[in-house]
GROMACS .gro file of C-alpha atoms in nm:
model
  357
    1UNK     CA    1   7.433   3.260   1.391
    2UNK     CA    2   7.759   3.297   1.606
    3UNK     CA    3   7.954   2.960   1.760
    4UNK     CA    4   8.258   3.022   1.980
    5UNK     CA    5   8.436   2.815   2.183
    6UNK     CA    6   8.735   2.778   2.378
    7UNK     CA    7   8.892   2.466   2.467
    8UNK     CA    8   9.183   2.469   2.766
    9UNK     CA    9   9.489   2.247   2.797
   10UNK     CA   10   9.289   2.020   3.036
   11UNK     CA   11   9.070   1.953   2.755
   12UNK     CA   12   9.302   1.904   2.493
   13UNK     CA   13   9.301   1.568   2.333
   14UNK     CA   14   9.639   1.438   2.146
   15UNK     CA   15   9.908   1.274   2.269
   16UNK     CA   16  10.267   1.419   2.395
   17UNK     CA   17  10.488   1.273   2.140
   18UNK     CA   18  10.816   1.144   2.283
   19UNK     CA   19  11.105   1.025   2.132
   20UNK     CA   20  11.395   0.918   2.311
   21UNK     CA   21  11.788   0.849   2.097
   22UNK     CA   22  12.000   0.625   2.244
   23UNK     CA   23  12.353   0.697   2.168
   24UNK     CA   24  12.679   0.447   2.288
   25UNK     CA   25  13.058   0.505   2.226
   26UNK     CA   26  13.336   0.317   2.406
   27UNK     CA   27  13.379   0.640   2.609
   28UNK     CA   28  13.055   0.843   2.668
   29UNK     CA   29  12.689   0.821   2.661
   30UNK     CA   30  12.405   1.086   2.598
   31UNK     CA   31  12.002   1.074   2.619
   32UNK     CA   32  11.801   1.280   2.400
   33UNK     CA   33  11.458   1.398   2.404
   34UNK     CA   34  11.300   1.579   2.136
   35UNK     CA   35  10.906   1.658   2.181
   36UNK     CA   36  10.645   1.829   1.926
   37UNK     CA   37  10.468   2.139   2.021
   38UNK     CA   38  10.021   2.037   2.106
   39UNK     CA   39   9.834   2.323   1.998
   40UNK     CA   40   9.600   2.500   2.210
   41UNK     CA   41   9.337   2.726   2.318
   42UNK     CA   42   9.159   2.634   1.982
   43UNK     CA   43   8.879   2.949   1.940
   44UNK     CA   44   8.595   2.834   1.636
   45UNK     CA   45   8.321   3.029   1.537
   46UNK     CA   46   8.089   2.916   1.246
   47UNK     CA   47   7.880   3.199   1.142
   48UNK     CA   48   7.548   3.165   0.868
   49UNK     CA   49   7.555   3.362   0.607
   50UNK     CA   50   7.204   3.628   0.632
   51UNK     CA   51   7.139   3.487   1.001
   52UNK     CA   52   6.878   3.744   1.099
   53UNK     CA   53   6.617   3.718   1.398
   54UNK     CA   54   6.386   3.685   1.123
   55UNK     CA   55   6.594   3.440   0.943
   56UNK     CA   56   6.806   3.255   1.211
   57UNK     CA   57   6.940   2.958   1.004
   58UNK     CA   58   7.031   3.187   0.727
   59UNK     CA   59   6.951   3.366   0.387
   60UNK     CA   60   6.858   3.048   0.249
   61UNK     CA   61   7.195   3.025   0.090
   62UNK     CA   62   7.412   2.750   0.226
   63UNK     CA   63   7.698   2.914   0.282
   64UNK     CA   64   7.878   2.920   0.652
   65UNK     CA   65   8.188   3.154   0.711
   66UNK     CA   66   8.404   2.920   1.001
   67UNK     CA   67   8.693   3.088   1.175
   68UNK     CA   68   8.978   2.897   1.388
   69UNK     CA   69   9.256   2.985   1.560
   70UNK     CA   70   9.455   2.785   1.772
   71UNK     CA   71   9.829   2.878   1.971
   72UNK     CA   72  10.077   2.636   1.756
   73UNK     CA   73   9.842   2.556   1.495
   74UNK     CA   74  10.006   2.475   1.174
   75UNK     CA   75   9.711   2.333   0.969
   76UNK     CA   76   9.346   2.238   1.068
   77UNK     CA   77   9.060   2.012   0.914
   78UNK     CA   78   8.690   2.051   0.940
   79UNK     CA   79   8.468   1.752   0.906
   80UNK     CA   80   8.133   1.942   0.794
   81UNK     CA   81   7.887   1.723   0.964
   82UNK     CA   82   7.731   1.622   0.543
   83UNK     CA   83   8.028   1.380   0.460
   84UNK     CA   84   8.239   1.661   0.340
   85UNK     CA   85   8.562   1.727   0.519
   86UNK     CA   86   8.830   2.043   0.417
   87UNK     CA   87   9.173   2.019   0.502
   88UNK     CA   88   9.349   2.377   0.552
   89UNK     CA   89   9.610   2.603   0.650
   90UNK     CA   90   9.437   2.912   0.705
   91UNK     CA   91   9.201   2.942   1.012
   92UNK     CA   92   8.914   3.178   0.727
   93UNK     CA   93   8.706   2.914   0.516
   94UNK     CA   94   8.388   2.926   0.373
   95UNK     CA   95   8.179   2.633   0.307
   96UNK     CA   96   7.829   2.596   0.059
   97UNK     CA   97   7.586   2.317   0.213
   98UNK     CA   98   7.349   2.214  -0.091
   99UNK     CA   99   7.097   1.997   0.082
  100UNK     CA  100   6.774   2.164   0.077
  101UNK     CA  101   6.564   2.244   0.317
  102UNK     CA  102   6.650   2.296   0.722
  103UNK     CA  103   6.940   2.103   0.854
  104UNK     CA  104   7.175   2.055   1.173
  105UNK     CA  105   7.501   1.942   1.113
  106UNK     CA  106   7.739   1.775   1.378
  107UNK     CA  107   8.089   1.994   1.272
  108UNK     CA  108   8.390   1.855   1.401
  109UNK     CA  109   8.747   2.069   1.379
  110UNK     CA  110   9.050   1.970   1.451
  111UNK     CA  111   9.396   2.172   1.474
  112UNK     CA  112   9.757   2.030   1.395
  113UNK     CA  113  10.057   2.039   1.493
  114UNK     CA  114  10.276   1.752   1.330
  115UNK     CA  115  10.109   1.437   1.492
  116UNK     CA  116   9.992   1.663   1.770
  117UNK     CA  117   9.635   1.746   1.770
  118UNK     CA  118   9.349   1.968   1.988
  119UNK     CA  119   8.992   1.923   1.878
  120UNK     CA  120   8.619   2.010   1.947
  121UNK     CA  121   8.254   1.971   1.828
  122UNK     CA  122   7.934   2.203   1.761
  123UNK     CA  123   7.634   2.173   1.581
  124UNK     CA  124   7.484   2.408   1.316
  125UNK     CA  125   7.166   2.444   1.160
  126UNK     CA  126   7.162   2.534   0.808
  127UNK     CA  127   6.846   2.640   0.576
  128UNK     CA  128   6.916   2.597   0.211
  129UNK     CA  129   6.622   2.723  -0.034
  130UNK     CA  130   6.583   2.679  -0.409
  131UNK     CA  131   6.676   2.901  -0.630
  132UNK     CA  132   6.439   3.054  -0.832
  133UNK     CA  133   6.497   3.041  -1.182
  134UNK     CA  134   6.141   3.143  -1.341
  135UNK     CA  135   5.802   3.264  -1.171
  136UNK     CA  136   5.484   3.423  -1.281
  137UNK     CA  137   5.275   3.578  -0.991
  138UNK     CA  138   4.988   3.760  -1.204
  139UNK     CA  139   5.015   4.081  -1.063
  140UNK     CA  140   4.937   4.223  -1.370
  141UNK     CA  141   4.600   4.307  -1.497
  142UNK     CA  142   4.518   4.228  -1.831
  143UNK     CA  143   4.669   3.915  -2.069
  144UNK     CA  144   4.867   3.679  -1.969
  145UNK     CA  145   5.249   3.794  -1.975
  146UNK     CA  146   5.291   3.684  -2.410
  147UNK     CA  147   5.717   3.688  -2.259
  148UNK     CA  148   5.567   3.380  -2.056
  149UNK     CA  149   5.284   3.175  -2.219
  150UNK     CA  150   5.123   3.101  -2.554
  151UNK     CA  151   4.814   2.935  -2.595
  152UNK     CA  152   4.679   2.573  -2.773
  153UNK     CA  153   4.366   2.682  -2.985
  154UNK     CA  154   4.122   2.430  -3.069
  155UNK     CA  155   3.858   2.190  -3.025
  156UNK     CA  156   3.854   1.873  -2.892
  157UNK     CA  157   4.095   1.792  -2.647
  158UNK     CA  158   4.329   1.648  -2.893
  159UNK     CA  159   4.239   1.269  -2.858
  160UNK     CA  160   4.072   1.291  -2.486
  161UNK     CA  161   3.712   1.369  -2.656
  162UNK     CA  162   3.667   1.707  -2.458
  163UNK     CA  163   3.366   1.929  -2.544
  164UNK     CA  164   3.512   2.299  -2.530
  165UNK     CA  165   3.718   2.517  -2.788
  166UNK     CA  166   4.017   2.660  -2.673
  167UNK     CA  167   4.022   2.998  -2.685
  168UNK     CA  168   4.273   3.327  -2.578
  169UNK     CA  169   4.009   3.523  -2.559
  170UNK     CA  170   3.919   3.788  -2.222
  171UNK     CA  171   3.618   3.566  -2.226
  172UNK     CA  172   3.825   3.275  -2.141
  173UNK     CA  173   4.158   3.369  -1.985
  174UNK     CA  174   4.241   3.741  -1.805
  175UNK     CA  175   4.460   3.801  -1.509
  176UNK     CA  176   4.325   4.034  -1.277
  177UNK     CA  177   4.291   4.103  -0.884
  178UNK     CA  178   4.636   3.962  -0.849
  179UNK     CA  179   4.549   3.561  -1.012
  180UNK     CA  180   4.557   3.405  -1.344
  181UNK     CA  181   4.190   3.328  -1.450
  182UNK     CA  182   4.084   3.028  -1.686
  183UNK     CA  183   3.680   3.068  -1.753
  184UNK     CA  184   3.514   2.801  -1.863
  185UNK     CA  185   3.184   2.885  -2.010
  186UNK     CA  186   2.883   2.675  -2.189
  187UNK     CA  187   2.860   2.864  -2.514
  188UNK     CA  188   2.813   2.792  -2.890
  189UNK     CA  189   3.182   2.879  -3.050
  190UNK     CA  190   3.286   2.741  -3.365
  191UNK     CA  191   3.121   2.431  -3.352
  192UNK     CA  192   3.170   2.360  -2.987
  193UNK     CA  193   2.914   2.375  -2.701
  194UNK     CA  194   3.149   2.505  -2.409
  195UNK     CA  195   3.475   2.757  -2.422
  196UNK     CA  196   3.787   2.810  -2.190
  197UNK     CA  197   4.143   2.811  -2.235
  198UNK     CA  198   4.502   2.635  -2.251
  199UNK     CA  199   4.801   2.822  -2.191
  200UNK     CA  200   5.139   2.663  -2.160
  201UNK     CA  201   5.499   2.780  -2.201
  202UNK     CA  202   5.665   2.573  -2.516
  203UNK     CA  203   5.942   2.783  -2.719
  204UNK     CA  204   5.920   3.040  -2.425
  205UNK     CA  205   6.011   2.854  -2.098
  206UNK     CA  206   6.130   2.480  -2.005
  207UNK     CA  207   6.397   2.351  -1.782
  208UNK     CA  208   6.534   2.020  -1.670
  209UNK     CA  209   6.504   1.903  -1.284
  210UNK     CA  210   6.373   2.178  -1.017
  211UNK     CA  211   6.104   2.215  -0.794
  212UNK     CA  212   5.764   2.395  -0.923
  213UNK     CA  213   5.461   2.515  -0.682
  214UNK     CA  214   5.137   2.656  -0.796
  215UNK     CA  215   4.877   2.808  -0.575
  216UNK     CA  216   4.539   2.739  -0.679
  217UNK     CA  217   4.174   2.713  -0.675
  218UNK     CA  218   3.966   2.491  -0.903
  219UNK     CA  219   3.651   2.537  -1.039
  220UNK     CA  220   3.318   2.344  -0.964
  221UNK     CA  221   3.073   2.180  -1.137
  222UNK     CA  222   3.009   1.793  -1.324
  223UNK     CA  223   3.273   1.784  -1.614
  224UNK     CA  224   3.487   2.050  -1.543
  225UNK     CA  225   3.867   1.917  -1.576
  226UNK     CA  226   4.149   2.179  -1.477
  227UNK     CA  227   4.498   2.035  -1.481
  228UNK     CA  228   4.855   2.173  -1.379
  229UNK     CA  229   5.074   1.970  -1.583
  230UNK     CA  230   5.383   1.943  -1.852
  231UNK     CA  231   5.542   1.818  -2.137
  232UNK     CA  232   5.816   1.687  -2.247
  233UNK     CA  233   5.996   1.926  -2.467
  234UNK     CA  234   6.069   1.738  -2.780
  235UNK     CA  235   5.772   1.656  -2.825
  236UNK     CA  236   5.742   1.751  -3.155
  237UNK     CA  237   6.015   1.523  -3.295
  238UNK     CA  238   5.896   1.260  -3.098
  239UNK     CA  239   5.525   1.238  -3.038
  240UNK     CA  240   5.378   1.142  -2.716
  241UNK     CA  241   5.392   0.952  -2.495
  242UNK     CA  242   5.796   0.951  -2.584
  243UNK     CA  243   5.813   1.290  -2.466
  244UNK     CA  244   5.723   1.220  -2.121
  245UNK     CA  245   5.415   1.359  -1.939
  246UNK     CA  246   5.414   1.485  -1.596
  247UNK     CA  247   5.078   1.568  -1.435
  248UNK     CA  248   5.143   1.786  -1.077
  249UNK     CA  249   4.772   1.849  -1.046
  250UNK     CA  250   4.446   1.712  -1.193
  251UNK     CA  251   4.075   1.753  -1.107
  252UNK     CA  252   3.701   1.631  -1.202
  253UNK     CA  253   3.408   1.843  -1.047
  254UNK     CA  254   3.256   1.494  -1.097
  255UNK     CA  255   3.526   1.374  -0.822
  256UNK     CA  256   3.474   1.659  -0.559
  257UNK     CA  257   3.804   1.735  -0.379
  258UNK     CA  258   3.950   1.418  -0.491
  259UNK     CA  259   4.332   1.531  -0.612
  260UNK     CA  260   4.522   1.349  -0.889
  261UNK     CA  261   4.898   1.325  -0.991
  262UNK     CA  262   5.023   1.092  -1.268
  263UNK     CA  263   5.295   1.030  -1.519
  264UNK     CA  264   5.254   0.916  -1.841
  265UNK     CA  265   5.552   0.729  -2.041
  266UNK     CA  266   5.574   0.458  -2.320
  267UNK     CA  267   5.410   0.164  -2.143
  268UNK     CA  268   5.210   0.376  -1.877
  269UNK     CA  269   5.023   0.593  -2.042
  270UNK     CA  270   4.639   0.686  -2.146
  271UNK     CA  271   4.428   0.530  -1.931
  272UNK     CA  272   4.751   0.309  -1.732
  273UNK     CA  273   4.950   0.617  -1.596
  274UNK     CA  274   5.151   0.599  -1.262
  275UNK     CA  275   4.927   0.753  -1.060
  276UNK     CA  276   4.861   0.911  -0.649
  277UNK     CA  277   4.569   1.041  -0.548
  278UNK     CA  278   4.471   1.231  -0.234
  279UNK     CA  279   4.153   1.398  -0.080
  280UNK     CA  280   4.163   1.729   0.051
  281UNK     CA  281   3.897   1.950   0.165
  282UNK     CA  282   3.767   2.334  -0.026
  283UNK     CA  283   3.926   2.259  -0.315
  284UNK     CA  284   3.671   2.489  -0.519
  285UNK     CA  285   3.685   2.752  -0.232
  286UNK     CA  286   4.019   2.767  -0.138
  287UNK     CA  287   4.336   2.813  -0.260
  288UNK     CA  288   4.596   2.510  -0.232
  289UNK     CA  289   4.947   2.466  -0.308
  290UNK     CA  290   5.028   2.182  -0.571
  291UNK     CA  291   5.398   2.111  -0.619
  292UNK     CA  292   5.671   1.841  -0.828
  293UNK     CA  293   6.015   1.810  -0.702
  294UNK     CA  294   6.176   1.646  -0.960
  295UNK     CA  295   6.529   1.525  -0.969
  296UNK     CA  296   6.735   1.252  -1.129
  297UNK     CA  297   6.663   1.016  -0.928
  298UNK     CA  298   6.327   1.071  -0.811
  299UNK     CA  299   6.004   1.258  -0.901
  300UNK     CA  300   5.789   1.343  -0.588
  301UNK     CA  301   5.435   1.546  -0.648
  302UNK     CA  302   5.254   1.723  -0.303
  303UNK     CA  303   4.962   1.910  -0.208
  304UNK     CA  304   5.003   2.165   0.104
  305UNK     CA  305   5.322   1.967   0.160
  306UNK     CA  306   5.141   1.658   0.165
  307UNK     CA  307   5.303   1.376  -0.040
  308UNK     CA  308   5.068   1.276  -0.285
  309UNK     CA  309   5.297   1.031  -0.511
  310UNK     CA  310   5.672   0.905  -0.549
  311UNK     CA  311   5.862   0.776  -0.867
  312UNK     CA  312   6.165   0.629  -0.873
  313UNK     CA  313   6.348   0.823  -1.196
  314UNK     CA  314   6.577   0.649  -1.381
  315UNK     CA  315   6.734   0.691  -1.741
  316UNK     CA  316   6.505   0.413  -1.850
  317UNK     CA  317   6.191   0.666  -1.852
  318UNK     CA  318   6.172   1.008  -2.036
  319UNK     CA  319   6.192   1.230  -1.750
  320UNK     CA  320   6.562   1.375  -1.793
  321UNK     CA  321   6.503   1.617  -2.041
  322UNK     CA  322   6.357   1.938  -2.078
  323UNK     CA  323   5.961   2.046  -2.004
  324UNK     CA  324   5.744   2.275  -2.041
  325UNK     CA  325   5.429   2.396  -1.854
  326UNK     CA  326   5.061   2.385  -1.916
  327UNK     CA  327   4.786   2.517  -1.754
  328UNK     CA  328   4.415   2.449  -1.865
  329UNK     CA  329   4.063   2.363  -1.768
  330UNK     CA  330   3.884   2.138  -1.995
  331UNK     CA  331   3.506   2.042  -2.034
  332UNK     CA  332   3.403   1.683  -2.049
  333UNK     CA  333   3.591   1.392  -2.195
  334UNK     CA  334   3.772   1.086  -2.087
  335UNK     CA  335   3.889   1.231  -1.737
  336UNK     CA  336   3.591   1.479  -1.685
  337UNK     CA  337   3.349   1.303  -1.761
  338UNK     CA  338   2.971   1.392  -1.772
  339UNK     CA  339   2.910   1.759  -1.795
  340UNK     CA  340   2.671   1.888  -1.567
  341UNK     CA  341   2.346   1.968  -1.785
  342UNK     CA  342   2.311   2.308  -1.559
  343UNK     CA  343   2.682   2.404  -1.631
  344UNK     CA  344   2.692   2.789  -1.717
  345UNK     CA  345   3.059   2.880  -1.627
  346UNK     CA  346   3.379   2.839  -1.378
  347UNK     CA  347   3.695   2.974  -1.317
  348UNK     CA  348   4.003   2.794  -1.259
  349UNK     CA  349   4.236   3.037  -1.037
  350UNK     CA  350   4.570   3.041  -1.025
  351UNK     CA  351   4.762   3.303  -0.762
  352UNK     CA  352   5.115   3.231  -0.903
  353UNK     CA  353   5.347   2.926  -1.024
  354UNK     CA  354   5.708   2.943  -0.865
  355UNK     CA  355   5.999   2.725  -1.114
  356UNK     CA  356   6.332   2.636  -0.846
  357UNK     CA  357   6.661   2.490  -0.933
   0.00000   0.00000   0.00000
């Protein structure tokens, strides 16, 4: 994106600065006037950084290379339209905008000369995107990435009274065709009656404060229980719920296309969890995106952009720390509830998880 303009004396705005010495002898008098120089024919241009047809506000990097030059000029400030303003002598400066998303800013820039000033005004429209600090986008046939994710083996759901066995088996978990897939099956396996899988990221991957977006599909059928969630990361010195819980997406094929978020923290937890809850439509048929922006002040969860629930963060709750991510369907228990009697198997499918700063 390229701003230019031009501003003309008859535009200028500043005041001629006068100044008039009075001098008196017993035998001659004198008046002098001494005036300050107005800059003019102030030339700005403001241009994005990666402005492309495709891309018009930008590479999704913030950063806007301005460019003044004014006859007279000894200094110059830019008010940058987000509460920011620079003050400099040089007409080259760069400036970083860090709110995300797509904004226009109001930029106002003035040029000095003493008290003597010429200004003008322009807007510019910034995008600033996350940046992307981990992402898995299955594109790889076979196991899951071992780099990325490890796996909870097991029975029972520890504590929720779920019916499968967690397994890493191909059975249970494969990526292939470009998407994660979770299988849950209705088998006899060590003691259980049903099988899938729990993958999650602990002592490979956890961060503090970003933005995370999964597409997805769920499975169907009466008890199945997928959830896109994490954990807080010490929770092995302190136990849950102390380490802080954050569910982005849950789902009961009891519940059809009825979409769950929740937290879970000392005082709000088990069955009392903050909680939203939306209805969307194909969520066993089509792929959806389910997404957390989490900051320090505020923990928002979304489906297709849709805001599904807001927290108010604060240091009072354990949600300024590290997590970690977990991925798993389960079978049953206190969330999934009946299993369908005809169950044979599902797939929980996951196209790829994105993790921005």
């Amino acid at each position: 994106m390229f701003l230019s303009f031009f501003l003309h004396k008859k535009n200028i705005v500043g005041l001629l600065s006068v100044m008039l010495l009075f001098s008196c002898s017993s035998d001659s008098g004198s008046d002098i006037v001494t005036t300050n120089t107005i800059p003019s024919n102030l030339v700005v241009s403001a241009v994005v950084v990666g402005a492309s047809t495709q891309n018009p506000n930008g590479d999704g990097s913030g950063v806007v290379n301005f460019n003044i030059s004014a006859v007279n000029a000894t200094s110059y400030k830019i008010r940058l339209g987000d509460g920011n303003t620079k003050d400099a002598t040089n007409g080259s400066n760069t400036y970083t905008y860090t709110a995300l998303g797509k904004y226009t800013y109001v930029v106002y820039v003035s040029a000095y000369n003493g008290s003597n000033l010429v200004s003008t005004s322009f807007s510019v429209t910034v995008n600033v995107s996350p940046a992307s600090i981990w992402s898995d986008e299955f594109n790889t046939d076979g196991a899951p990435n071992s780099s990325k994710w490890g796996y909870d083996l097991g029975a029972g759901g520890w504590g929720n009274n779920e019916s499968q066995y967690y397994t890493n088996r191909a059975d249970n978990v494969i990526v292939s065709n470009g998407s994660l897939k979770i299988i849950a099956k209705k088998e006899n396996y060590q003691g259980s009656s049903y099988t899938s899988a729990r993958l999650l990221t602990k002592g490979k991957f956890s961060f503090k404060y970003g933005r995370v977006e999964i597409r997805a599909k769920l499975p169907s059928g009466g008890g199945t229980w997928p959830a896109l969630w994490m954990l807080g990361d010490n929770i092995s010195s302190v136990g849950w719920p102390f380490c802080g819980e954050i569910d982005i997406m849950e789902y009961a094929g009891n519940r059809v296309n009825k979409i769950t978020a929740a937290l879970h923290y000392p005082g709000r937890s088990g069955g009392n969890p903050v909680v939203g809850s939306t209805t969307i439509t194909n969520a066993e048929t089509e792929f959806h995106v389910y997404s957390v922006d989490w900051r320090e002040g505020q923990i928002k969860m979304y489906v297709d952009g849709d805001l599904m629930l807001s927290f108010n963060n604060s240091s009072n709750v354990p949600f300024n720390h590290n997590f970690f991510l977990i991925f798993n369907c389960a079978m049953g228990g206190s969330y999934g509830g009946a299993i369908d009697p005809n169950f044979i198997s599902s797939t929980f499918e996951i196209d790829y998880v994105r993790v921005y700063k």
